[in-house]
Amino acid sequence: MTRILIIGAGAIAHHHANAARLIPGAQILSADPSEAARAKFAEAFPEARLFEAPEAMLAEAPAGQADIVVVAVPPWLHAPMAGLALAAGFHILCEKPLGRDLAEVDAILAAAARAGRMVGDCAVRFNGQPAAARVREILAAQELGRLNLARMINRTPRMRPGIEYQPVSRWFLDREKAGGGVLLDWAVYDLGMLFDVLRPVSVTVKSAWIGGVEGRDDPPEFPVEVESHAAAMLELTLPDGARLPLLYERANGVNGPALYELSVEGTKGGLSWQWLPPYGDEQTKVTRYVDLGGKVEAEVETLPMGEHPHFHHAPLLGLVRRIAGQDSVSLDEVGIRFNFATIAAIYQVAETGQSVTVNR
Ligand SMILES: NC(=O)c1ccc[n+]([C@@H]2O[C@H](COP(=O)([O-])OP(=O)(O)OC[C@H]3O[C@@H](n4cnc5c(N)ncnc54)[C@H](O)[C@@H]3O)[C@@H](O)[C@H]2O)c1
């Protein structure tokens, strides 16, 4: 029997518990010092065993070969809780961002190597969907010719966690607790998904910038210490040696227009794809830009979502598959570190102005 032990019983813990219900015979346990969080969790998951302290939950029974501890607490607790769970002999699935900085990520990966246990990173939440798989096929067949530019832009004028989104979780605004703002919170998904499609072997962050806004209704008692806007110019080296520029922008607080774009363009064509899941819709799509002589037209291919798990279930179900030695969206430790190191490099370049290269 697999045990899924969830540290934290807050918002995201409910999604992991729903995923755990899909694992045949799995037993759900959760630990949270907040009585209110435990009560809400118990209502949704009456079958779960609840604890006040993570230490008491981890001491319940020796770790079984397939048991997983899900670290579903805010970022400043990821490294200490992951350390506890790994030392107790469990595989861990950790919420994103895995650490507040690269040193914390390295500490978690080193602890896992010492314990001989696996680390799953929830940053894979949106990876491996049918549209992305189709794009990988198109790119592998070199249908776009020589690649010119990849572009990922996602700007929402106001959607800062801790203010406009999930305002009860003010820790999102505290740099010490959260580790960073929109870049740390979202680039883990954005670049994780893009790198899963493009498979770069190295990335150079050429230039980068982070900044923020002063919102009219910002809570005076909680100063906003984290960025709400990030932009970077990256150069990816692809497995065949080709170099592909990537223009990246992410904002959840910006005084400008909303803008969403994801594209890869080459000498013979371009494409875009739906990477956030199609809510309430069983289909997803890939758009190709085709030269029709004098004009370029968009041709849309729709694809069934098929058996792909709900994005909130994908991290846990993916790690279960990886532990069982099956194909999985779950990244190995090398992939986890490469992706996180790229984000750390963006922060570094924003601060120093000097380009940084990260190798896989
Ligand atoms: N909320 C979302 O939409 C969302 C989505 C994806 C990922 N995440 C990630 O999930 C993580 C948790 O976020 P959340 O939204 O669930 O936060 P939350 O504030 O809803 O819940 C966090 C829970 O952790 C508990 N906690 C605090 N200290 C603890 C301790 N020592 N031991 C056990 N539990 C403790 C709190 O009491 C709280 O119930 C973050 O890393 C976040 O980035 C959140």
Tab-separated table of C-alpha atoms and ligand atoms in Angstrom:
chain	number	residue	atom	x	y	z
A	1	MET	CA	0.000	0.000	0.000
A	2	THR	CA	1.257	3.465	-0.920
A	3	ARG	CA	1.018	6.203	1.690
A	4	ILE	CA	0.749	9.833	0.598
A	5	LEU	CA	1.756	12.039	3.520
A	6	ILE	CA	0.990	15.707	2.882
A	7	ILE	CA	2.799	18.365	4.903
A	8	GLY	CA	0.339	21.282	4.942
A	9	ALA	CA	-3.443	21.068	4.547
A	10	GLY	CA	-3.971	24.408	2.777
A	11	ALA	CA	-5.200	25.295	-0.709
A	12	ILE	CA	-2.841	23.152	-2.774
A	13	ALA	CA	-2.899	20.184	-0.369
A	14	HIS	CA	-6.537	19.564	-1.382
A	15	HIS	CA	-5.491	19.103	-5.013
A	16	HIS	CA	-2.761	16.626	-4.042
A	17	ALA	CA	-5.223	14.698	-1.895
A	18	ASN	CA	-7.594	14.475	-4.869
A	19	ALA	CA	-4.700	13.086	-6.916
A	20	ALA	CA	-3.894	10.609	-4.135
A	21	ARG	CA	-7.462	9.302	-4.347
A	22	LEU	CA	-6.648	8.192	-7.917
A	23	ILE	CA	-3.791	5.939	-6.743
A	24	PRO	CA	-5.270	2.487	-6.095
A	25	GLY	CA	-5.242	1.648	-2.392
A	26	ALA	CA	-3.375	4.801	-1.364
A	27	GLN	CA	-3.749	6.030	2.193
A	28	ILE	CA	-3.852	9.806	2.766
A	29	LEU	CA	-2.271	11.524	5.768
A	30	SER	CA	-1.805	15.263	6.321
A	31	ALA	CA	-0.181	17.444	8.975
A	32	ASP	CA	-0.886	21.130	9.569
A	33	PRO	CA	-0.610	23.180	12.777
A	34	SER	CA	-3.645	25.244	11.749
A	35	GLU	CA	-6.834	23.849	13.250
A	36	ALA	CA	-8.925	25.646	10.634
A	37	ALA	CA	-6.915	24.112	7.783
A	38	ARG	CA	-7.206	20.632	9.338
A	39	ALA	CA	-10.976	21.014	9.812
A	40	LYS	CA	-11.497	22.037	6.180
A	41	PHE	CA	-9.289	19.189	4.978
A	42	ALA	CA	-11.118	16.650	7.161
A	43	GLU	CA	-14.432	17.775	5.692
A	44	ALA	CA	-13.189	17.271	2.126
A	45	PHE	CA	-11.225	14.064	2.863
A	46	PRO	CA	-12.911	12.232	5.761
A	47	GLU	CA	-10.779	9.149	5.062
A	48	ALA	CA	-7.522	11.029	5.784
A	49	ARG	CA	-5.561	10.754	9.021
A	50	LEU	CA	-4.663	14.199	10.374
A	51	PHE	CA	-1.808	15.403	12.536
A	52	GLU	CA	-0.823	18.710	14.041
A	53	ALA	CA	2.947	18.268	13.596
A	54	PRO	CA	4.697	16.898	10.480
A	55	GLU	CA	7.230	15.137	12.732
A	56	ALA	CA	4.448	13.081	14.363
A	57	MET	CA	3.039	12.121	10.971
A	58	LEU	CA	6.451	11.069	9.606
A	59	ALA	CA	7.071	8.951	12.723
A	60	GLU	CA	3.800	7.007	12.222
A	61	ALA	CA	5.378	4.044	10.429
A	62	PRO	CA	8.685	3.374	8.653
A	63	ALA	CA	8.794	4.729	5.094
A	64	GLY	CA	7.696	2.158	2.530
A	65	GLN	CA	9.432	1.880	-0.870
A	66	ALA	CA	6.640	3.764	-2.675
A	67	ASP	CA	5.575	6.182	0.085
A	68	ILE	CA	5.672	9.866	-0.869
A	69	VAL	CA	5.740	12.951	1.309
A	70	VAL	CA	4.148	15.926	-0.442
A	71	VAL	CA	5.600	19.228	0.743
A	72	ALA	CA	2.583	21.536	0.354
A	73	VAL	CA	3.578	24.449	2.560
A	74	PRO	CA	4.850	27.916	1.550
A	75	PRO	CA	8.353	28.213	0.073
A	76	TRP	CA	10.351	29.100	3.205
A	77	LEU	CA	9.354	25.704	4.618
A	78	HIS	CA	10.179	23.652	1.500
A	79	ALA	CA	13.853	22.933	2.261
A	80	PRO	CA	13.402	22.174	5.993
A	81	MET	CA	10.342	19.951	5.429
A	82	ALA	CA	11.914	18.198	2.434
A	83	GLY	CA	15.006	17.564	4.587
A	84	LEU	CA	12.912	16.012	7.367
A	85	ALA	CA	11.029	13.760	4.966
A	86	LEU	CA	14.121	12.605	3.070
A	87	ALA	CA	15.986	11.886	6.307
A	88	ALA	CA	13.008	9.742	7.354
A	89	GLY	CA	13.413	7.713	4.140
A	90	PHE	CA	10.539	9.054	2.004
A	91	HIS	CA	10.507	10.136	-1.631
A	92	ILE	CA	9.323	13.735	-1.774
A	93	LEU	CA	7.092	15.712	-4.086
A	94	CYS	CA	7.686	19.373	-3.381
A	95	GLU	CA	5.525	22.314	-4.317
A	96	LYS	CA	7.050	24.946	-6.536
A	97	PRO	CA	9.308	26.824	-6.265
A	98	LEU	CA	11.395	23.919	-4.989
A	99	GLY	CA	13.570	26.352	-3.021
A	100	ARG	CA	13.778	30.089	-2.462
A	101	ASP	CA	17.160	30.070	-4.200
A	102	LEU	CA	19.595	27.686	-5.881
A	103	ALA	CA	21.417	26.919	-2.612
A	104	GLU	CA	18.186	25.540	-1.122
A	105	VAL	CA	17.488	23.497	-4.252
A	106	ASP	CA	21.006	22.055	-4.128
A	107	ALA	CA	20.575	21.200	-0.436
A	108	ILE	CA	17.341	19.298	-1.206
A	109	LEU	CA	18.912	17.415	-4.132
A	110	ALA	CA	21.984	16.534	-2.042
A	111	ALA	CA	19.779	15.266	0.809
A	112	ALA	CA	17.860	13.101	-1.692
A	113	ALA	CA	21.093	11.668	-3.114
A	114	ARG	CA	22.307	10.826	0.412
A	115	ALA	CA	18.997	9.156	1.242
A	116	GLY	CA	18.749	7.348	-2.115
A	117	ARG	CA	15.248	8.795	-2.602
A	118	MET	CA	13.605	10.713	-5.468
A	119	VAL	CA	12.585	14.346	-5.632
A	120	GLY	CA	9.501	15.321	-7.639
A	121	ASP	CA	9.049	18.992	-8.543
A	122	CYS	CA	5.495	20.331	-8.938
A	123	ALA	CA	6.821	22.706	-11.614
A	124	VAL	CA	5.906	19.936	-14.115
A	125	ARG	CA	2.196	20.619	-13.460
A	126	PHE	CA	1.497	21.793	-17.050
A	127	ASN	CA	3.986	19.582	-18.906
A	128	GLY	CA	3.359	16.822	-21.373
A	129	GLN	CA	-0.113	17.786	-22.533
A	130	PRO	CA	-1.150	16.599	-26.015
A	131	ALA	CA	-0.577	20.002	-27.675
A	132	ALA	CA	2.997	20.167	-26.363
A	133	ALA	CA	3.634	16.579	-27.453
A	134	ARG	CA	2.411	17.469	-30.959
A	135	VAL	CA	4.706	20.506	-31.072
A	136	ARG	CA	7.670	18.336	-30.132
A	137	GLU	CA	6.808	16.048	-33.050
A	138	ILE	CA	6.586	18.970	-35.489
A	139	LEU	CA	9.910	20.366	-34.289
A	140	ALA	CA	11.613	16.953	-34.391
A	141	ALA	CA	10.501	16.585	-38.038
A	142	GLN	CA	12.133	20.009	-38.689
A	143	GLU	CA	8.945	21.228	-40.337
A	144	LEU	CA	9.642	24.854	-39.337
A	145	GLY	CA	13.039	24.978	-41.057
A	146	ARG	CA	15.806	26.786	-39.189
A	147	LEU	CA	14.368	28.195	-35.966
A	148	ASN	CA	14.472	31.980	-35.659
A	149	LEU	CA	12.805	32.951	-32.402
A	150	ALA	CA	10.775	31.588	-29.494
A	151	ARG	CA	8.590	33.982	-27.586
A	152	MET	CA	6.632	33.568	-24.387
A	153	ILE	CA	4.749	36.559	-23.052
A	154	ASN	CA	2.190	36.373	-20.292
A	155	ARG	CA	1.121	39.687	-18.780
A	156	THR	CA	-1.913	40.029	-16.539
A	157	PRO	CA	-2.259	43.640	-15.337
A	158	ARG	CA	-3.375	42.712	-11.798
A	159	MET	CA	-3.198	39.163	-10.396
A	160	ARG	CA	-0.608	39.362	-7.617
A	161	PRO	CA	-0.899	36.454	-5.155
A	162	GLY	CA	-1.399	37.831	-1.641
A	163	ILE	CA	-3.337	40.826	-3.036
A	164	GLU	CA	-5.630	40.255	-6.010
A	165	TYR	CA	-5.241	36.434	-5.917
A	166	GLN	CA	-5.570	34.432	-2.666
A	167	PRO	CA	-5.357	37.596	-0.489
A	168	VAL	CA	-5.376	35.543	2.735
A	169	SER	CA	-1.884	34.210	1.888
A	170	ARG	CA	0.066	37.439	2.490
A	171	TRP	CA	3.331	35.446	2.671
A	172	PHE	CA	3.489	35.772	-1.131
A	173	LEU	CA	4.487	39.457	-0.643
A	174	ASP	CA	7.328	38.749	1.792
A	175	ARG	CA	10.637	38.173	-0.023
A	176	GLU	CA	12.132	36.253	2.892
A	177	LYS	CA	9.196	33.844	2.974
A	178	ALA	CA	8.364	33.515	-0.730
A	179	GLY	CA	11.891	33.784	-2.136
A	180	GLY	CA	10.725	35.963	-5.036
A	181	GLY	CA	7.734	37.233	-6.956
A	182	VAL	CA	6.174	36.467	-10.300
A	183	LEU	CA	9.444	35.202	-11.797
A	184	LEU	CA	9.958	32.510	-9.166
A	185	ASP	CA	6.249	31.740	-8.970
A	186	TRP	CA	5.636	31.347	-12.721
A	187	ALA	CA	8.898	30.894	-14.631
A	188	VAL	CA	9.144	27.460	-13.005
A	189	TYR	CA	6.100	26.507	-15.091
A	190	ASP	CA	6.796	28.638	-18.183
A	191	LEU	CA	10.405	27.654	-18.725
A	192	GLY	CA	9.793	24.117	-17.446
A	193	MET	CA	7.135	23.617	-20.103
A	194	LEU	CA	9.176	25.300	-22.867
A	195	PHE	CA	12.320	23.348	-22.004
A	196	ASP	CA	10.304	20.126	-22.010
A	197	VAL	CA	9.335	20.922	-25.608
A	198	LEU	CA	12.641	22.394	-26.854
A	199	ARG	CA	15.089	20.335	-24.714
A	200	PRO	CA	17.944	22.892	-24.582
A	201	VAL	CA	21.330	21.556	-23.495
A	202	SER	CA	22.420	24.983	-22.328
A	203	VAL	CA	20.911	28.411	-21.773
A	204	THR	CA	22.575	31.809	-21.730
A	205	VAL	CA	20.679	34.597	-20.031
A	206	LYS	CA	21.821	37.575	-22.115
A	207	SER	CA	19.885	40.297	-20.349
A	208	ALA	CA	17.157	40.488	-17.747
A	209	TRP	CA	15.121	42.948	-15.730
A	210	ILE	CA	12.662	42.696	-12.840
A	211	GLY	CA	10.363	45.370	-11.422
A	212	GLY	CA	6.957	46.082	-9.973
A	213	VAL	CA	4.050	48.449	-9.560
A	214	GLU	CA	2.526	50.461	-6.743
A	215	GLY	CA	-1.081	49.255	-6.778
A	216	ARG	CA	-3.725	51.725	-5.612
A	217	ASP	CA	-5.091	49.269	-3.017
A	218	ASP	CA	-1.828	47.630	-1.867
A	219	PRO	CA	-2.156	46.636	1.831
A	220	PRO	CA	-0.142	49.205	3.842
A	221	GLU	CA	0.518	46.679	6.622
A	222	PHE	CA	2.136	44.234	4.136
A	223	PRO	CA	4.725	45.987	1.986
A	224	VAL	CA	5.080	44.331	-1.422
A	225	GLU	CA	8.702	43.187	-1.437
A	226	VAL	CA	8.605	40.971	-4.524
A	227	GLU	CA	8.625	41.706	-8.244
A	228	SER	CA	5.417	41.609	-10.270
A	229	HIS	CA	7.090	41.920	-13.675
A	230	ALA	CA	10.082	40.204	-15.263
A	231	ALA	CA	11.581	40.254	-18.749
A	232	ALA	CA	14.582	38.413	-20.130
A	233	MET	CA	16.385	37.659	-23.360
A	234	LEU	CA	17.740	34.112	-23.367
A	235	GLU	CA	19.634	32.056	-25.900
A	236	LEU	CA	18.974	28.324	-25.914
A	237	THR	CA	21.401	25.825	-27.394
A	238	LEU	CA	19.317	22.966	-28.755
A	239	PRO	CA	20.419	19.301	-28.912
A	240	ASP	CA	21.500	19.696	-32.587
A	241	GLY	CA	23.711	22.669	-31.670
A	242	ALA	CA	21.344	25.304	-33.115
A	243	ARG	CA	21.006	28.477	-31.069
A	244	LEU	CA	17.520	29.794	-30.500
A	245	PRO	CA	16.770	33.208	-28.978
A	246	LEU	CA	13.918	33.217	-26.445
A	247	LEU	CA	12.130	36.392	-25.517
A	248	TYR	CA	10.441	35.903	-22.162
A	249	GLU	CA	8.119	38.189	-20.257
A	250	ARG	CA	5.871	37.435	-17.262
A	251	ALA	CA	3.820	39.897	-15.214
A	252	ASN	CA	1.028	39.742	-12.664
A	253	GLY	CA	1.215	43.440	-11.847
A	254	VAL	CA	1.878	45.845	-14.697
A	255	ASN	CA	0.559	49.228	-15.817
A	256	GLY	CA	-0.066	48.220	-19.373
A	257	PRO	CA	-2.076	45.866	-21.537
A	258	ALA	CA	-2.771	42.209	-20.950
A	259	LEU	CA	-0.853	40.172	-23.500
A	260	TYR	CA	-0.498	36.418	-23.979
A	261	GLU	CA	1.674	34.828	-26.608
A	262	LEU	CA	3.595	31.646	-27.074
A	263	SER	CA	5.289	30.999	-30.381
A	264	VAL	CA	8.198	29.345	-32.101
A	265	GLU	CA	9.042	30.684	-35.544
A	266	GLY	CA	11.349	29.291	-38.189
A	267	THR	CA	12.331	29.941	-41.776
A	268	LYS	CA	9.575	27.665	-43.149
A	269	GLY	CA	6.731	28.242	-40.724
A	270	GLY	CA	5.735	29.064	-37.200
A	271	LEU	CA	3.551	27.674	-34.491
A	272	SER	CA	1.809	28.368	-31.271
A	273	TRP	CA	0.098	25.987	-28.848
A	274	GLN	CA	-2.253	25.884	-25.937
A	275	TRP	CA	-0.202	25.043	-22.871
A	276	LEU	CA	-2.599	26.012	-20.121
A	277	PRO	CA	-5.297	23.359	-19.961
A	278	PRO	CA	-8.541	23.885	-21.816
A	279	TYR	CA	-10.973	24.424	-18.912
A	280	GLY	CA	-14.251	22.598	-19.411
A	281	ASP	CA	-13.195	21.619	-22.896
A	282	GLU	CA	-11.962	18.197	-23.960
A	283	GLN	CA	-9.852	19.570	-26.781
A	284	THR	CA	-6.631	21.492	-27.010
A	285	LYS	CA	-5.044	23.150	-30.003
A	286	VAL	CA	-1.898	23.783	-31.967
A	287	THR	CA	-1.829	26.698	-34.405
A	288	ARG	CA	0.498	26.672	-37.392
A	289	TYR	CA	1.425	29.787	-39.354
A	290	VAL	CA	1.694	28.916	-43.012
A	291	ASP	CA	3.066	30.944	-45.941
A	292	LEU	CA	0.314	31.277	-48.517
A	293	GLY	CA	2.272	33.611	-50.797
A	294	GLY	CA	1.790	37.248	-49.883
A	295	LYS	CA	0.088	36.402	-46.629
A	296	VAL	CA	0.569	34.139	-43.636
A	297	GLU	CA	-2.436	32.236	-42.364
A	298	ALA	CA	-3.144	30.483	-39.100
A	299	GLU	CA	-4.241	26.847	-39.399
A	300	VAL	CA	-5.647	25.360	-36.207
A	301	GLU	CA	-5.294	21.661	-35.375
A	302	THR	CA	-7.495	20.453	-32.513
A	303	LEU	CA	-6.407	17.490	-30.429
A	304	PRO	CA	-8.264	15.464	-27.811
A	305	MET	CA	-6.957	15.814	-24.240
A	306	GLY	CA	-7.303	12.026	-23.988
A	307	GLU	CA	-6.008	10.395	-20.805
A	308	HIS	CA	-3.775	13.280	-19.744
A	309	PRO	CA	-4.364	13.850	-16.025
A	310	HIS	CA	-5.770	17.066	-14.615
A	311	PHE	CA	-2.871	19.524	-14.261
A	312	HIS	CA	-3.180	19.532	-10.469
A	313	HIS	CA	-2.929	15.733	-10.421
A	314	ALA	CA	-0.026	15.489	-12.857
A	315	PRO	CA	2.854	16.122	-10.372
A	316	LEU	CA	1.874	13.358	-7.928
A	317	LEU	CA	0.728	10.823	-10.536
A	318	GLY	CA	3.885	11.594	-12.527
A	319	LEU	CA	6.148	10.900	-9.556
A	320	VAL	CA	4.318	7.645	-8.790
A	321	ARG	CA	5.034	6.556	-12.374
A	322	ARG	CA	8.701	7.604	-12.166
A	323	ILE	CA	9.178	5.661	-8.907
A	324	ALA	CA	7.656	2.618	-10.662
A	325	GLY	CA	10.145	3.047	-13.536
A	326	GLN	CA	7.479	4.084	-16.060
A	327	ASP	CA	7.430	6.955	-18.596
A	328	SER	CA	6.544	10.113	-16.745
A	329	VAL	CA	6.298	13.901	-16.907
A	330	SER	CA	8.218	13.951	-13.613
A	331	LEU	CA	11.662	15.490	-14.125
A	332	ASP	CA	14.819	13.812	-12.919
A	333	GLU	CA	17.180	15.649	-10.577
A	334	VAL	CA	19.360	16.958	-13.452
A	335	GLY	CA	16.337	18.487	-15.187
A	336	ILE	CA	15.040	19.980	-11.957
A	337	ARG	CA	18.366	21.675	-11.253
A	338	PHE	CA	18.873	22.923	-14.825
A	339	ASN	CA	15.461	24.596	-14.906
A	340	PHE	CA	15.838	26.179	-11.485
A	341	ALA	CA	19.405	27.336	-12.209
A	342	THR	CA	18.092	29.161	-15.294
A	343	ILE	CA	15.639	31.125	-13.151
A	344	ALA	CA	18.346	31.870	-10.586
A	345	ALA	CA	20.476	33.122	-13.498
A	346	ILE	CA	17.694	35.490	-14.612
A	347	TYR	CA	17.640	37.043	-11.118
A	348	GLN	CA	21.432	37.249	-11.160
A	349	VAL	CA	21.571	38.915	-14.582
A	350	ALA	CA	18.825	41.361	-13.561
A	351	GLU	CA	21.004	42.374	-10.629
A	352	THR	CA	24.464	42.413	-12.201
A	353	GLY	CA	23.869	43.110	-15.886
A	354	GLN	CA	26.396	40.359	-16.741
A	355	SER	CA	25.221	37.427	-18.880
A	356	VAL	CA	25.215	33.934	-17.308
A	357	THR	CA	25.306	30.493	-18.977
A	358	VAL	CA	23.720	27.410	-17.429
A	359	ASN	CA	24.665	23.970	-18.765
A	360	ARG	CA	22.592	20.834	-18.338
B	1	LIG	N1	-2.733	28.169	-4.118
B	1	LIG	C1	-2.421	27.888	-5.364
B	1	LIG	O1	-3.145	28.183	-6.332
B	1	LIG	C2	-1.130	27.175	-5.642
B	1	LIG	C3	-0.981	26.601	-6.900
B	1	LIG	C4	0.180	25.912	-7.178
B	1	LIG	C5	1.179	25.823	-6.233
B	1	LIG	N2	1.039	26.412	-5.016
B	1	LIG	C6	2.166	26.311	-4.053
B	1	LIG	O2	1.770	25.528	-2.942
B	1	LIG	C7	2.504	25.936	-1.786
B	1	LIG	C8	1.516	26.194	-0.663
B	1	LIG	O3	0.626	27.195	-1.103
B	1	LIG	P1	-0.910	27.233	-0.654
B	1	LIG	O4	-1.578	28.132	-1.608
B	1	LIG	O5	-1.429	25.871	-0.426
B	1	LIG	O6	-0.746	28.003	0.751
B	1	LIG	P2	-1.805	28.107	1.922
B	1	LIG	O7	-1.426	29.334	2.655
B	1	LIG	O8	-3.200	27.918	1.417
B	1	LIG	O9	-1.496	26.793	2.807
B	1	LIG	C9	-0.278	26.566	3.443
B	1	LIG	C10	-0.570	25.699	4.652
B	1	LIG	O10	0.679	25.348	5.265
B	1	LIG	C11	0.409	25.270	6.664
B	1	LIG	N3	1.649	25.267	7.426
B	1	LIG	C12	2.378	26.334	7.840
B	1	LIG	N4	3.426	25.905	8.566
B	1	LIG	C13	3.366	24.561	8.596
B	1	LIG	C14	4.181	23.561	9.163
B	1	LIG	N5	5.284	23.853	9.858
B	1	LIG	N6	3.828	22.271	9.005
B	1	LIG	C15	2.730	21.942	8.302
B	1	LIG	N7	1.907	22.855	7.733
B	1	LIG	C16	2.241	24.148	7.885
B	1	LIG	C17	-0.469	26.451	6.925
B	1	LIG	O11	-1.150	26.351	8.173
B	1	LIG	C18	-1.403	26.406	5.724
B	1	LIG	O12	-2.582	25.665	6.006
B	1	LIG	C19	3.336	27.152	-2.205
B	1	LIG	O13	4.650	26.758	-2.484
B	1	LIG	C20	2.634	27.628	-3.472
B	1	LIG	O14	3.527	28.289	-4.373
B	1	LIG	C21	-0.114	27.069	-4.690
